[in-house]
Amino acid sequence: MVKKFFVPRGTSDILPADTGIWQSLEIVVRKTLHIYGYKEIRTPVFEETGLFIRSIGATTDVVQKQMLQLAAQGGENESIALSGLALRPEGTAAVARAYIENNFDKVEPLSKLYYIGPMFRGERPQKGRLRQFHQIGVEAMGPQSGSPYLDAEMISLSVRILERLGLKDFQLKINSLGTREDKAAFSETLRTGLQPFLDTLCDDCRSRYERNVFRILDCKNKSCKNIVQRLNISDAHLSPASRLYFQEVCRILDGLGVRYVHAPAMVRGLDYYTHTVFEISDPSLGSQDALGAGGRYNTLVQELGGVDVDAMGFALGIERLLLAMPEQKTPASPQNMDVYMIALGQNSCEEGFRFLHALRGAGISCDMGYRPASMKSQMRQAGKSGARLVLIFGEEERQRGVVTLKDMAQGDQKDVPSSELVEVVRRALS
Ligand code: AMP
C-alpha cells in the first residue's frame, strides 16, 4: 500500500469553491484600510524565537505552550538546520522588528501598517481554533502615535471592517491597563484579592497566580470565574494620568457613535499591552467567540532595541470572520471562462492550442480539453466552464482556414477566418 498524505492536523486547504469568499473579504479589508491610510507590509512567516519570547512574554500561554519551533538540528540528508527560529504566532512582534530594522522612525512620524497572512500556534484543534489560521493585522507606530485619537481610530476601524463585511451582532469591550507601573499595581491588587481563594482555583490558575496573574481573569473554569467576579475589579489601579487618557479615548469614541462596553476585568493575554485594550466577540460563534483584539503597546519598540515610540494595533481572525459573516452569494473573482475551445482531431488540437495561446496573450480567459475527445464530451466541459463563447475547430474548419464561433447565450453560430479570430472574439465579448 502506498502511504497517503493528509492535510496536517489543525490546518485546512482553502479550496477553489471557497477562495472566492476569501478574496472578496480581502478586497473589502484592503479597501477599508486604504481609506484609513494604512499600507501593507509583508514579513517572513518565521522569525527568531527570541523575538516572540521578548515581545509576547516568556510566561504567556502563546510562548509556553503554543510556539511552533523549527527543527533545532538538520534532519536526515542535507536539510538545512533552522535552529532558533519559530513560526510566527502573531504579527505585531515582526512588524515592530521590521520597523526598527528599517529605521521607519527617521522616515515618517507615524507608520500605519497592515498585513494579511497565516499565523501558527500549537493549539489543540477544535472548531474555530486552528494551528494555522489567518489574521488581518493593523499596527501604527511612531513618534506621533501617542494620541487618544489613534486609539479611537484603531477601535472604530476594526468595527468598520466588521460592518463592511456585513457583521451585525458583535460586541466590543474596552478597558485600560494603564502604564507598566499601573499594570504592576493591578497585578499586585489581583494577587492580594485572589490569595484567600488560592485553594479553590484550578491547577492552571494556581500556576498563573505566580507566572501571569492576569491570565486568571480569562479562565473559562466556572469556579475561577466566580472568584474573579467576587473581586469586583475596578479601574482603581490606574494613575490619574492614565485614567484621564482612557476617558479621552471613550469621549472620542462616543463622539463617533461607536458602541462599546467598558469591562474593567478584561485584560489581554500578551505581555506587551499597556493602556487601551479591546476585544470584539460574536456570540454566534460559541466557545471560540473572539473575532479580534488589540491594544496599545507603548513600550514594545524600545524593548526590542528600537527608539522610544508609542504604538497600537489589533488583529482579526479571518476564519472566525468567515464563520460569522452572512452567506455570500457572489464570489469576488470571476470564476467563469470567457471562451472554451473545442478541438476535434490531433491536427486541430495542435493549431487550436496556438489559438488559445494568442487569445490568452490578448487577455481573454480561455481553456480547452488538450486531449482529442468527442464533440459531446467537450461540449459538456464547455458548459461546465461557464464560457460565453465556444470555438469549434475540427478537420473541416482547419482545411477551410476558419473557426466556428458559438455564442452560448444566443445559441447562434458563425464561421470566423482564423486570422481574425482574436479580434472577432474580443468584439463579441465586449
Ligand atoms: P490574538 O492574537 O490571540 O489576540 O488573536 C486575535 C484573533 O485571531 C482572535 O480574536 C481570533 O479571531 C484569531 N485567532 C487566534 N488564535 C486562533 C486560532 N488558534 N485559530 C483560529 N483563529 C485564531
PDB file of C-alpha atoms in Angstrom, residues 57-335:
ATOM      1  CA  GLY A  57       6.299  37.401  27.152  1.00  0.00           C
ATOM      2  CA  ALA A  58       8.016  34.262  28.449  1.00  0.00           C
ATOM      3  CA  THR A  59       5.166  33.442  30.830  1.00  0.00           C
ATOM      4  CA  THR A  60       2.316  33.699  28.340  1.00  0.00           C
ATOM      5  CA  ASP A  61       0.439  30.656  27.035  1.00  0.00           C
ATOM      6  CA  VAL A  62       1.387  31.548  23.476  1.00  0.00           C
ATOM      7  CA  VAL A  63       5.109  31.296  24.273  1.00  0.00           C
ATOM      8  CA  GLN A  64       4.924  28.491  26.823  1.00  0.00           C
ATOM      9  CA  LYS A  65       2.524  26.154  25.077  1.00  0.00           C
ATOM     10  CA  GLN A  66       1.881  27.204  21.514  1.00  0.00           C
ATOM     11  CA  MET A  67       5.135  28.164  19.787  1.00  0.00           C
ATOM     12  CA  LEU A  68       5.891  26.032  16.759  1.00  0.00           C
ATOM     13  CA  GLN A  69       9.656  25.973  16.588  1.00  0.00           C
ATOM     14  CA  LEU A  70      11.578  24.889  13.530  1.00  0.00           C
ATOM     15  CA  ALA A  71      13.894  21.896  13.854  1.00  0.00           C
ATOM     16  CA  ALA A  72      16.846  22.504  16.130  1.00  0.00           C
ATOM     17  CA  GLN A  73      19.038  20.244  14.024  1.00  0.00           C
ATOM     18  CA  GLY A  74      19.301  19.480  10.344  1.00  0.00           C
ATOM     19  CA  GLY A  75      17.180  16.443   9.616  1.00  0.00           C
ATOM     20  CA  GLU A  76      18.335  13.490   7.605  1.00  0.00           C
ATOM     21  CA  ASN A  77      20.354  14.012   4.461  1.00  0.00           C
ATOM     22  CA  GLU A  78      21.200  17.597   3.779  1.00  0.00           C
ATOM     23  CA  SER A  79      18.229  19.541   5.158  1.00  0.00           C
ATOM     24  CA  ILE A  80      19.196  22.984   6.262  1.00  0.00           C
ATOM     25  CA  ALA A  81      19.168  23.490  10.015  1.00  0.00           C
ATOM     26  CA  LEU A  82      16.962  26.390  11.029  1.00  0.00           C
ATOM     27  CA  SER A  83      17.685  26.469  14.699  1.00  0.00           C
ATOM     28  CA  GLY A  84      16.429  29.246  16.937  1.00  0.00           C
ATOM     29  CA  LEU A  85      13.533  30.068  14.642  1.00  0.00           C
ATOM     30  CA  ALA A  86       9.808  29.751  15.194  1.00  0.00           C
ATOM     31  CA  LEU A  87       6.726  30.101  13.010  1.00  0.00           C
ATOM     32  CA  ARG A  88       5.051  33.388  13.850  1.00  0.00           C
ATOM     33  CA  PRO A  89       2.187  33.037  16.353  1.00  0.00           C
ATOM     34  CA  GLU A  90       1.124  36.657  15.683  1.00  0.00           C
ATOM     35  CA  GLY A  91       2.258  39.617  13.604  1.00  0.00           C
ATOM     36  CA  THR A  92       2.961  42.549  15.928  1.00  0.00           C
ATOM     37  CA  ALA A  93       6.448  41.445  17.003  1.00  0.00           C
ATOM     38  CA  ALA A  94       7.601  41.010  13.410  1.00  0.00           C
ATOM     39  CA  VAL A  95       6.231  44.402  12.358  1.00  0.00           C
ATOM     40  CA  ALA A  96       7.979  46.068  15.313  1.00  0.00           C
ATOM     41  CA  ARG A  97      11.190  44.242  14.332  1.00  0.00           C
ATOM     42  CA  ALA A  98      10.876  45.457  10.722  1.00  0.00           C
ATOM     43  CA  TYR A  99      10.040  48.986  11.920  1.00  0.00           C
ATOM     44  CA  ILE A 100      13.256  49.105  13.941  1.00  0.00           C
ATOM     45  CA  GLU A 101      15.419  47.365  11.341  1.00  0.00           C
ATOM     46  CA  ASN A 102      14.334  49.753   8.580  1.00  0.00           C
ATOM     47  CA  ASN A 103      14.534  52.928  10.712  1.00  0.00           C
ATOM     48  CA  PHE A 104      10.938  53.881   9.956  1.00  0.00           C
ATOM     49  CA  ASP A 105      11.032  56.441  12.784  1.00  0.00           C
ATOM     50  CA  LYS A 106      13.514  58.523  10.767  1.00  0.00           C
ATOM     51  CA  VAL A 107      11.362  58.411   7.655  1.00  0.00           C
ATOM     52  CA  GLU A 108       7.895  59.277   8.974  1.00  0.00           C
ATOM     53  CA  PRO A 109       6.316  60.437  12.249  1.00  0.00           C
ATOM     54  CA  LEU A 110       3.658  57.744  12.149  1.00  0.00           C
ATOM     55  CA  SER A 111       3.878  54.414  10.327  1.00  0.00           C
ATOM     56  CA  LYS A 112       0.458  52.943   9.602  1.00  0.00           C
ATOM     57  CA  LEU A 113       0.889  49.338   8.532  1.00  0.00           C
ATOM     58  CA  TYR A 114      -1.210  46.239   7.912  1.00  0.00           C
ATOM     59  CA  TYR A 115      -0.741  42.606   6.951  1.00  0.00           C
ATOM     60  CA  ILE A 116      -2.946  39.714   5.956  1.00  0.00           C
ATOM     61  CA  GLY A 117      -1.489  36.256   6.342  1.00  0.00           C
ATOM     62  CA  PRO A 118      -1.130  32.952   8.164  1.00  0.00           C
ATOM     63  CA  MET A 119      -0.207  32.642  11.848  1.00  0.00           C
ATOM     64  CA  PHE A 120       0.783  29.436  13.607  1.00  0.00           C
ATOM     65  CA  ARG A 121       0.052  28.196  17.112  1.00  0.00           C
ATOM     66  CA  GLY A 122       0.432  24.710  18.545  1.00  0.00           C
ATOM     67  CA  GLU A 123      -3.128  24.559  19.857  1.00  0.00           C
ATOM     68  CA  ARG A 124      -5.408  21.586  20.419  1.00  0.00           C
ATOM     69  CA  PRO A 125      -7.526  21.926  17.288  1.00  0.00           C
ATOM     70  CA  GLN A 126     -11.291  22.429  17.559  1.00  0.00           C
ATOM     71  CA  LYS A 127     -13.961  24.424  15.733  1.00  0.00           C
ATOM     72  CA  GLY A 128     -12.640  27.970  15.295  1.00  0.00           C
ATOM     73  CA  ARG A 129      -9.250  27.095  16.773  1.00  0.00           C
ATOM     74  CA  LEU A 130      -6.568  26.057  14.333  1.00  0.00           C
ATOM     75  CA  ARG A 131      -2.816  25.544  14.224  1.00  0.00           C
ATOM     76  CA  GLN A 132      -2.564  27.551  11.042  1.00  0.00           C
ATOM     77  CA  PHE A 133      -5.072  30.383  10.888  1.00  0.00           C
ATOM     78  CA  HIS A 134      -5.125  33.750   9.167  1.00  0.00           C
ATOM     79  CA  GLN A 135      -5.149  37.225  10.587  1.00  0.00           C
ATOM     80  CA  ILE A 136      -5.707  40.730   9.355  1.00  0.00           C
ATOM     81  CA  GLY A 137      -3.298  42.734  11.481  1.00  0.00           C
ATOM     82  CA  VAL A 138      -3.145  46.516  11.741  1.00  0.00           C
ATOM     83  CA  GLU A 139      -0.352  48.395  13.526  1.00  0.00           C
ATOM     84  CA  ALA A 140       0.518  52.065  13.933  1.00  0.00           C
ATOM     85  CA  MET A 141       3.818  53.110  15.487  1.00  0.00           C
ATOM     86  CA  GLY A 142       5.975  56.188  15.593  1.00  0.00           C
ATOM     87  CA  PRO A 143       6.755  59.401  17.477  1.00  0.00           C
ATOM     88  CA  GLN A 144       3.283  60.747  16.703  1.00  0.00           C
ATOM     89  CA  SER A 145       1.286  57.713  17.804  1.00  0.00           C
ATOM     90  CA  GLY A 146       0.727  58.737  21.428  1.00  0.00           C
ATOM     91  CA  SER A 147      -2.691  60.242  20.841  1.00  0.00           C
ATOM     92  CA  PRO A 148      -6.119  59.103  22.043  1.00  0.00           C
ATOM     93  CA  TYR A 149      -7.343  59.803  18.505  1.00  0.00           C
ATOM     94  CA  LEU A 150      -5.226  56.875  17.348  1.00  0.00           C
ATOM     95  CA  ASP A 151      -6.834  54.609  19.965  1.00  0.00           C
ATOM     96  CA  ALA A 152     -10.242  55.730  18.723  1.00  0.00           C
ATOM     97  CA  GLU A 153      -9.175  55.272  15.087  1.00  0.00           C
ATOM     98  CA  MET A 154      -7.979  51.708  15.681  1.00  0.00           C
ATOM     99  CA  ILE A 155     -11.120  50.727  17.547  1.00  0.00           C
ATOM    100  CA  SER A 156     -13.534  52.384  15.137  1.00  0.00           C
ATOM    101  CA  LEU A 157     -11.595  50.989  12.163  1.00  0.00           C
ATOM    102  CA  SER A 158     -11.922  47.419  13.454  1.00  0.00           C
ATOM    103  CA  VAL A 159     -15.654  47.989  13.918  1.00  0.00           C
ATOM    104  CA  ARG A 160     -15.959  49.465  10.444  1.00  0.00           C
ATOM    105  CA  ILE A 161     -14.215  46.476   8.855  1.00  0.00           C
ATOM    106  CA  LEU A 162     -16.715  44.162  10.546  1.00  0.00           C
ATOM    107  CA  GLU A 163     -19.645  46.318   9.440  1.00  0.00           C
ATOM    108  CA  ARG A 164     -18.393  46.391   5.853  1.00  0.00           C
ATOM    109  CA  LEU A 165     -18.209  42.602   5.927  1.00  0.00           C
ATOM    110  CA  GLY A 166     -21.878  42.521   6.905  1.00  0.00           C
ATOM    111  CA  LEU A 167     -21.445  41.550  10.578  1.00  0.00           C
ATOM    112  CA  LYS A 168     -24.015  42.988  12.958  1.00  0.00           C
ATOM    113  CA  ASP A 169     -24.177  41.094  16.241  1.00  0.00           C
ATOM    114  CA  PHE A 170     -20.655  41.602  17.542  1.00  0.00           C
ATOM    115  CA  GLN A 171     -19.791  43.130  20.894  1.00  0.00           C
ATOM    116  CA  LEU A 172     -16.935  45.482  21.616  1.00  0.00           C
ATOM    117  CA  LYS A 173     -15.334  45.564  25.046  1.00  0.00           C
ATOM    118  CA  ILE A 174     -12.682  48.075  26.001  1.00  0.00           C
ATOM    119  CA  ASN A 175     -10.518  48.666  29.032  1.00  0.00           C
ATOM    120  CA  SER A 176      -7.311  50.356  30.125  1.00  0.00           C
ATOM    121  CA  LEU A 177      -4.379  48.589  31.738  1.00  0.00           C
ATOM    122  CA  GLY A 178      -2.515  51.858  32.246  1.00  0.00           C
ATOM    123  CA  THR A 179       1.245  52.212  32.160  1.00  0.00           C
ATOM    124  CA  ARG A 180       3.731  49.441  33.039  1.00  0.00           C
ATOM    125  CA  GLU A 181       3.654  50.764  36.624  1.00  0.00           C
ATOM    126  CA  ASP A 182      -0.162  50.767  36.709  1.00  0.00           C
ATOM    127  CA  LYS A 183      -0.098  47.202  35.394  1.00  0.00           C
ATOM    128  CA  ALA A 184       2.293  46.138  38.154  1.00  0.00           C
ATOM    129  CA  ALA A 185      -0.053  47.723  40.733  1.00  0.00           C
ATOM    130  CA  PHE A 186      -3.002  45.967  39.074  1.00  0.00           C
ATOM    131  CA  SER A 187      -1.302  42.565  39.297  1.00  0.00           C
ATOM    132  CA  GLU A 188      -0.468  43.177  42.975  1.00  0.00           C
ATOM    133  CA  THR A 189      -4.112  44.092  43.717  1.00  0.00           C
ATOM    134  CA  LEU A 190      -5.222  40.951  41.905  1.00  0.00           C
ATOM    135  CA  ARG A 191      -2.773  38.739  43.817  1.00  0.00           C
ATOM    136  CA  THR A 192      -3.898  40.186  47.137  1.00  0.00           C
ATOM    137  CA  GLY A 193      -7.554  39.710  46.205  1.00  0.00           C
ATOM    138  CA  LEU A 194      -7.031  36.149  44.966  1.00  0.00           C
ATOM    139  CA  GLN A 195      -4.808  34.977  47.848  1.00  0.00           C
ATOM    140  CA  PRO A 196      -7.659  33.758  50.108  1.00  0.00           C
ATOM    141  CA  PHE A 197      -9.079  31.692  47.210  1.00  0.00           C
ATOM    142  CA  LEU A 198      -5.843  30.054  46.058  1.00  0.00           C
ATOM    143  CA  ASP A 199      -7.022  26.582  47.084  1.00  0.00           C
ATOM    144  CA  THR A 200     -10.237  26.915  45.105  1.00  0.00           C
ATOM    145  CA  LEU A 201      -8.564  27.991  41.849  1.00  0.00           C
ATOM    146  CA  CYS A 202      -7.984  25.388  39.124  1.00  0.00           C
ATOM    147  CA  ASP A 203      -4.476  23.905  38.727  1.00  0.00           C
ATOM    148  CA  ASP A 204      -3.722  26.133  35.745  1.00  0.00           C
ATOM    149  CA  CYS A 205      -4.744  29.278  37.613  1.00  0.00           C
ATOM    150  CA  ARG A 206      -2.697  28.324  40.654  1.00  0.00           C
ATOM    151  CA  SER A 207       0.404  28.376  38.483  1.00  0.00           C
ATOM    152  CA  ARG A 208      -0.836  31.515  36.698  1.00  0.00           C
ATOM    153  CA  TYR A 209      -1.011  33.190  40.111  1.00  0.00           C
ATOM    154  CA  GLU A 210       2.773  33.323  40.153  1.00  0.00           C
ATOM    155  CA  ARG A 211       3.551  33.386  36.438  1.00  0.00           C
ATOM    156  CA  ASN A 212       0.963  35.736  34.979  1.00  0.00           C
ATOM    157  CA  VAL A 213      -1.908  36.613  37.259  1.00  0.00           C
ATOM    158  CA  PHE A 214      -3.843  38.433  34.514  1.00  0.00           C
ATOM    159  CA  ARG A 215      -4.466  35.143  32.752  1.00  0.00           C
ATOM    160  CA  ILE A 216      -6.692  34.069  35.662  1.00  0.00           C
ATOM    161  CA  LEU A 217      -9.202  36.671  34.501  1.00  0.00           C
ATOM    162  CA  ASP A 218      -9.593  34.795  31.196  1.00  0.00           C
ATOM    163  CA  CYS A 219     -10.032  31.334  32.755  1.00  0.00           C
ATOM    164  CA  LYS A 220     -13.109  29.525  31.460  1.00  0.00           C
ATOM    165  CA  ASN A 221     -13.394  27.327  34.614  1.00  0.00           C
ATOM    166  CA  LYS A 222     -16.667  28.060  36.446  1.00  0.00           C
ATOM    167  CA  SER A 223     -15.274  28.273  39.980  1.00  0.00           C
ATOM    168  CA  CYS A 224     -12.395  30.528  38.833  1.00  0.00           C
ATOM    169  CA  LYS A 225     -14.947  32.743  37.049  1.00  0.00           C
ATOM    170  CA  ASN A 226     -16.993  33.024  40.252  1.00  0.00           C
ATOM    171  CA  ILE A 227     -13.958  34.015  42.280  1.00  0.00           C
ATOM    172  CA  VAL A 228     -12.966  36.660  39.727  1.00  0.00           C
ATOM    173  CA  GLN A 229     -16.486  38.071  39.805  1.00  0.00           C
ATOM    174  CA  ARG A 230     -16.348  38.409  43.596  1.00  0.00           C
ATOM    175  CA  LEU A 231     -13.205  40.560  43.318  1.00  0.00           C
ATOM    176  CA  ASN A 232     -15.275  43.427  41.914  1.00  0.00           C
ATOM    177  CA  ILE A 233     -12.417  44.555  39.723  1.00  0.00           C
ATOM    178  CA  SER A 234     -12.428  48.289  39.051  1.00  0.00           C
ATOM    179  CA  ASP A 235     -10.038  50.751  37.442  1.00  0.00           C
ATOM    180  CA  ALA A 236      -8.524  51.682  40.831  1.00  0.00           C
ATOM    181  CA  HIS A 237      -5.047  50.657  39.615  1.00  0.00           C
ATOM    182  CA  LEU A 238      -4.938  53.473  37.054  1.00  0.00           C
ATOM    183  CA  SER A 239      -2.870  56.572  37.772  1.00  0.00           C
ATOM    184  CA  PRO A 240      -4.729  59.885  37.321  1.00  0.00           C
ATOM    185  CA  ALA A 241      -2.925  60.474  34.003  1.00  0.00           C
ATOM    186  CA  SER A 242      -3.807  57.005  32.686  1.00  0.00           C
ATOM    187  CA  ARG A 243      -7.433  57.439  33.771  1.00  0.00           C
ATOM    188  CA  LEU A 244      -7.620  60.790  32.002  1.00  0.00           C
ATOM    189  CA  TYR A 245      -6.157  59.289  28.833  1.00  0.00           C
ATOM    190  CA  PHE A 246      -8.726  56.495  28.848  1.00  0.00           C
ATOM    191  CA  GLN A 247     -11.555  58.973  29.458  1.00  0.00           C
ATOM    192  CA  GLU A 248     -10.373  60.864  26.386  1.00  0.00           C
ATOM    193  CA  VAL A 249     -10.451  57.682  24.305  1.00  0.00           C
ATOM    194  CA  CYS A 250     -14.008  56.953  25.496  1.00  0.00           C
ATOM    195  CA  ARG A 251     -15.124  60.526  24.851  1.00  0.00           C
ATOM    196  CA  ILE A 252     -13.785  60.437  21.267  1.00  0.00           C
ATOM    197  CA  LEU A 253     -15.429  57.060  20.654  1.00  0.00           C
ATOM    198  CA  ASP A 254     -18.716  58.424  21.994  1.00  0.00           C
ATOM    199  CA  GLY A 255     -18.379  61.330  19.559  1.00  0.00           C
ATOM    200  CA  LEU A 256     -18.033  58.846  16.694  1.00  0.00           C
ATOM    201  CA  GLY A 257     -21.090  56.912  17.859  1.00  0.00           C
ATOM    202  CA  VAL A 258     -19.104  53.720  18.431  1.00  0.00           C
ATOM    203  CA  ARG A 259     -20.918  51.416  20.835  1.00  0.00           C
ATOM    204  CA  TYR A 260     -18.750  49.680  23.432  1.00  0.00           C
ATOM    205  CA  VAL A 261     -18.833  48.261  26.928  1.00  0.00           C
ATOM    206  CA  HIS A 262     -16.196  49.211  29.477  1.00  0.00           C
ATOM    207  CA  ALA A 263     -15.043  45.912  31.006  1.00  0.00           C
ATOM    208  CA  PRO A 264     -12.586  46.595  33.858  1.00  0.00           C
ATOM    209  CA  ALA A 265     -11.770  42.869  34.191  1.00  0.00           C
ATOM    210  CA  MET A 266     -10.806  42.499  30.531  1.00  0.00           C
ATOM    211  CA  VAL A 267      -7.047  42.120  30.127  1.00  0.00           C
ATOM    212  CA  ARG A 268      -5.117  40.720  27.217  1.00  0.00           C
ATOM    213  CA  GLY A 269      -3.045  37.557  27.402  1.00  0.00           C
ATOM    214  CA  LEU A 270       0.074  39.023  25.835  1.00  0.00           C
ATOM    215  CA  ASP A 271       2.618  40.904  27.964  1.00  0.00           C
ATOM    216  CA  TYR A 272       3.252  43.863  25.718  1.00  0.00           C
ATOM    217  CA  TYR A 273      -0.075  45.659  26.127  1.00  0.00           C
ATOM    218  CA  THR A 274      -0.328  48.969  28.003  1.00  0.00           C
ATOM    219  CA  HIS A 275      -3.206  51.472  28.320  1.00  0.00           C
ATOM    220  CA  THR A 276      -6.151  50.836  25.993  1.00  0.00           C
ATOM    221  CA  VAL A 277      -7.052  47.217  25.175  1.00  0.00           C
ATOM    222  CA  PHE A 278     -10.097  45.949  23.330  1.00  0.00           C
ATOM    223  CA  GLU A 279     -11.770  42.751  22.243  1.00  0.00           C
ATOM    224  CA  ILE A 280     -14.538  42.033  19.790  1.00  0.00           C
ATOM    225  CA  SER A 281     -16.611  38.888  20.115  1.00  0.00           C
ATOM    226  CA  ASP A 282     -19.587  37.383  18.368  1.00  0.00           C
ATOM    227  CA  PRO A 283     -21.869  35.196  20.494  1.00  0.00           C
ATOM    228  CA  SER A 284     -22.964  33.215  17.415  1.00  0.00           C
ATOM    229  CA  LEU A 285     -19.503  31.605  17.345  1.00  0.00           C
ATOM    230  CA  GLY A 286     -19.948  29.566  20.505  1.00  0.00           C
ATOM    231  CA  SER A 287     -16.967  28.879  22.756  1.00  0.00           C
ATOM    232  CA  GLN A 288     -14.344  30.374  20.396  1.00  0.00           C
ATOM    233  CA  ASP A 289     -16.192  33.658  20.044  1.00  0.00           C
ATOM    234  CA  ALA A 290     -13.301  36.155  19.769  1.00  0.00           C
ATOM    235  CA  LEU A 291     -13.292  37.838  16.355  1.00  0.00           C
ATOM    236  CA  GLY A 292     -10.359  40.031  17.152  1.00  0.00           C
ATOM    237  CA  ALA A 293      -8.489  42.014  19.722  1.00  0.00           C
ATOM    238  CA  GLY A 294      -5.902  44.686  20.119  1.00  0.00           C
ATOM    239  CA  GLY A 295      -4.484  47.452  22.186  1.00  0.00           C
ATOM    240  CA  ARG A 296      -1.629  49.830  22.863  1.00  0.00           C
ATOM    241  CA  TYR A 297       1.904  48.587  23.276  1.00  0.00           C
ATOM    242  CA  ASN A 298       3.809  51.742  24.112  1.00  0.00           C
ATOM    243  CA  THR A 299       6.980  50.080  25.374  1.00  0.00           C
ATOM    244  CA  LEU A 300       7.439  47.270  22.854  1.00  0.00           C
ATOM    245  CA  VAL A 301       9.525  49.033  20.204  1.00  0.00           C
ATOM    246  CA  GLN A 302      12.013  50.210  22.808  1.00  0.00           C
ATOM    247  CA  GLU A 303      12.086  46.805  24.497  1.00  0.00           C
ATOM    248  CA  LEU A 304      13.088  45.309  21.154  1.00  0.00           C
ATOM    249  CA  GLY A 305      16.024  47.696  20.864  1.00  0.00           C
ATOM    250  CA  GLY A 306      14.316  50.499  18.959  1.00  0.00           C
ATOM    251  CA  VAL A 307      13.621  54.096  19.823  1.00  0.00           C
ATOM    252  CA  ASP A 308      11.068  55.079  22.438  1.00  0.00           C
ATOM    253  CA  VAL A 309       7.883  55.387  20.374  1.00  0.00           C
ATOM    254  CA  ASP A 310       4.299  54.605  21.265  1.00  0.00           C
ATOM    255  CA  ALA A 311       2.300  52.129  19.232  1.00  0.00           C
ATOM    256  CA  MET A 312      -1.066  50.452  18.894  1.00  0.00           C
ATOM    257  CA  GLY A 313      -2.563  47.626  16.880  1.00  0.00           C
ATOM    258  CA  PHE A 314      -5.182  44.945  16.502  1.00  0.00           C
ATOM    259  CA  ALA A 315      -5.737  41.639  14.746  1.00  0.00           C
ATOM    260  CA  LEU A 316      -8.876  39.987  13.401  1.00  0.00           C
ATOM    261  CA  GLY A 317      -9.082  36.239  12.741  1.00  0.00           C
ATOM    262  CA  ILE A 318     -10.216  35.601   9.164  1.00  0.00           C
ATOM    263  CA  GLU A 319     -11.605  32.075   9.741  1.00  0.00           C
ATOM    264  CA  ARG A 320     -13.756  33.437  12.572  1.00  0.00           C
ATOM    265  CA  LEU A 321     -14.916  36.386  10.434  1.00  0.00           C
ATOM    266  CA  LEU A 322     -15.987  33.959   7.714  1.00  0.00           C
ATOM    267  CA  LEU A 323     -17.908  31.842  10.232  1.00  0.00           C
ATOM    268  CA  ALA A 324     -19.721  34.931  11.498  1.00  0.00           C
ATOM    269  CA  MET A 325     -20.356  36.553   8.110  1.00  0.00           C
ATOM    270  CA  PRO A 326     -23.737  36.275   6.403  1.00  0.00           C
ATOM    271  CA  GLU A 327     -23.850  33.888   3.425  1.00  0.00           C
ATOM    272  CA  GLN A 328     -22.013  35.347   0.454  1.00  0.00           C
ATOM    273  CA  LYS A 329     -23.543  34.804  -2.949  1.00  0.00           C
ATOM    274  CA  THR A 330     -21.167  36.449  -5.372  1.00  0.00           C
ATOM    275  CA  PRO A 331     -17.527  35.440  -5.360  1.00  0.00           C
ATOM    276  CA  ALA A 332     -15.170  38.357  -5.949  1.00  0.00           C
ATOM    277  CA  SER A 333     -13.061  36.947  -8.706  1.00  0.00           C
ATOM    278  CA  PRO A 334     -14.565  35.894 -11.992  1.00  0.00           C
ATOM    279  CA  GLN A 335     -14.742  32.104 -11.848  1.00  0.00           C
TER     280      GLN A 335
END
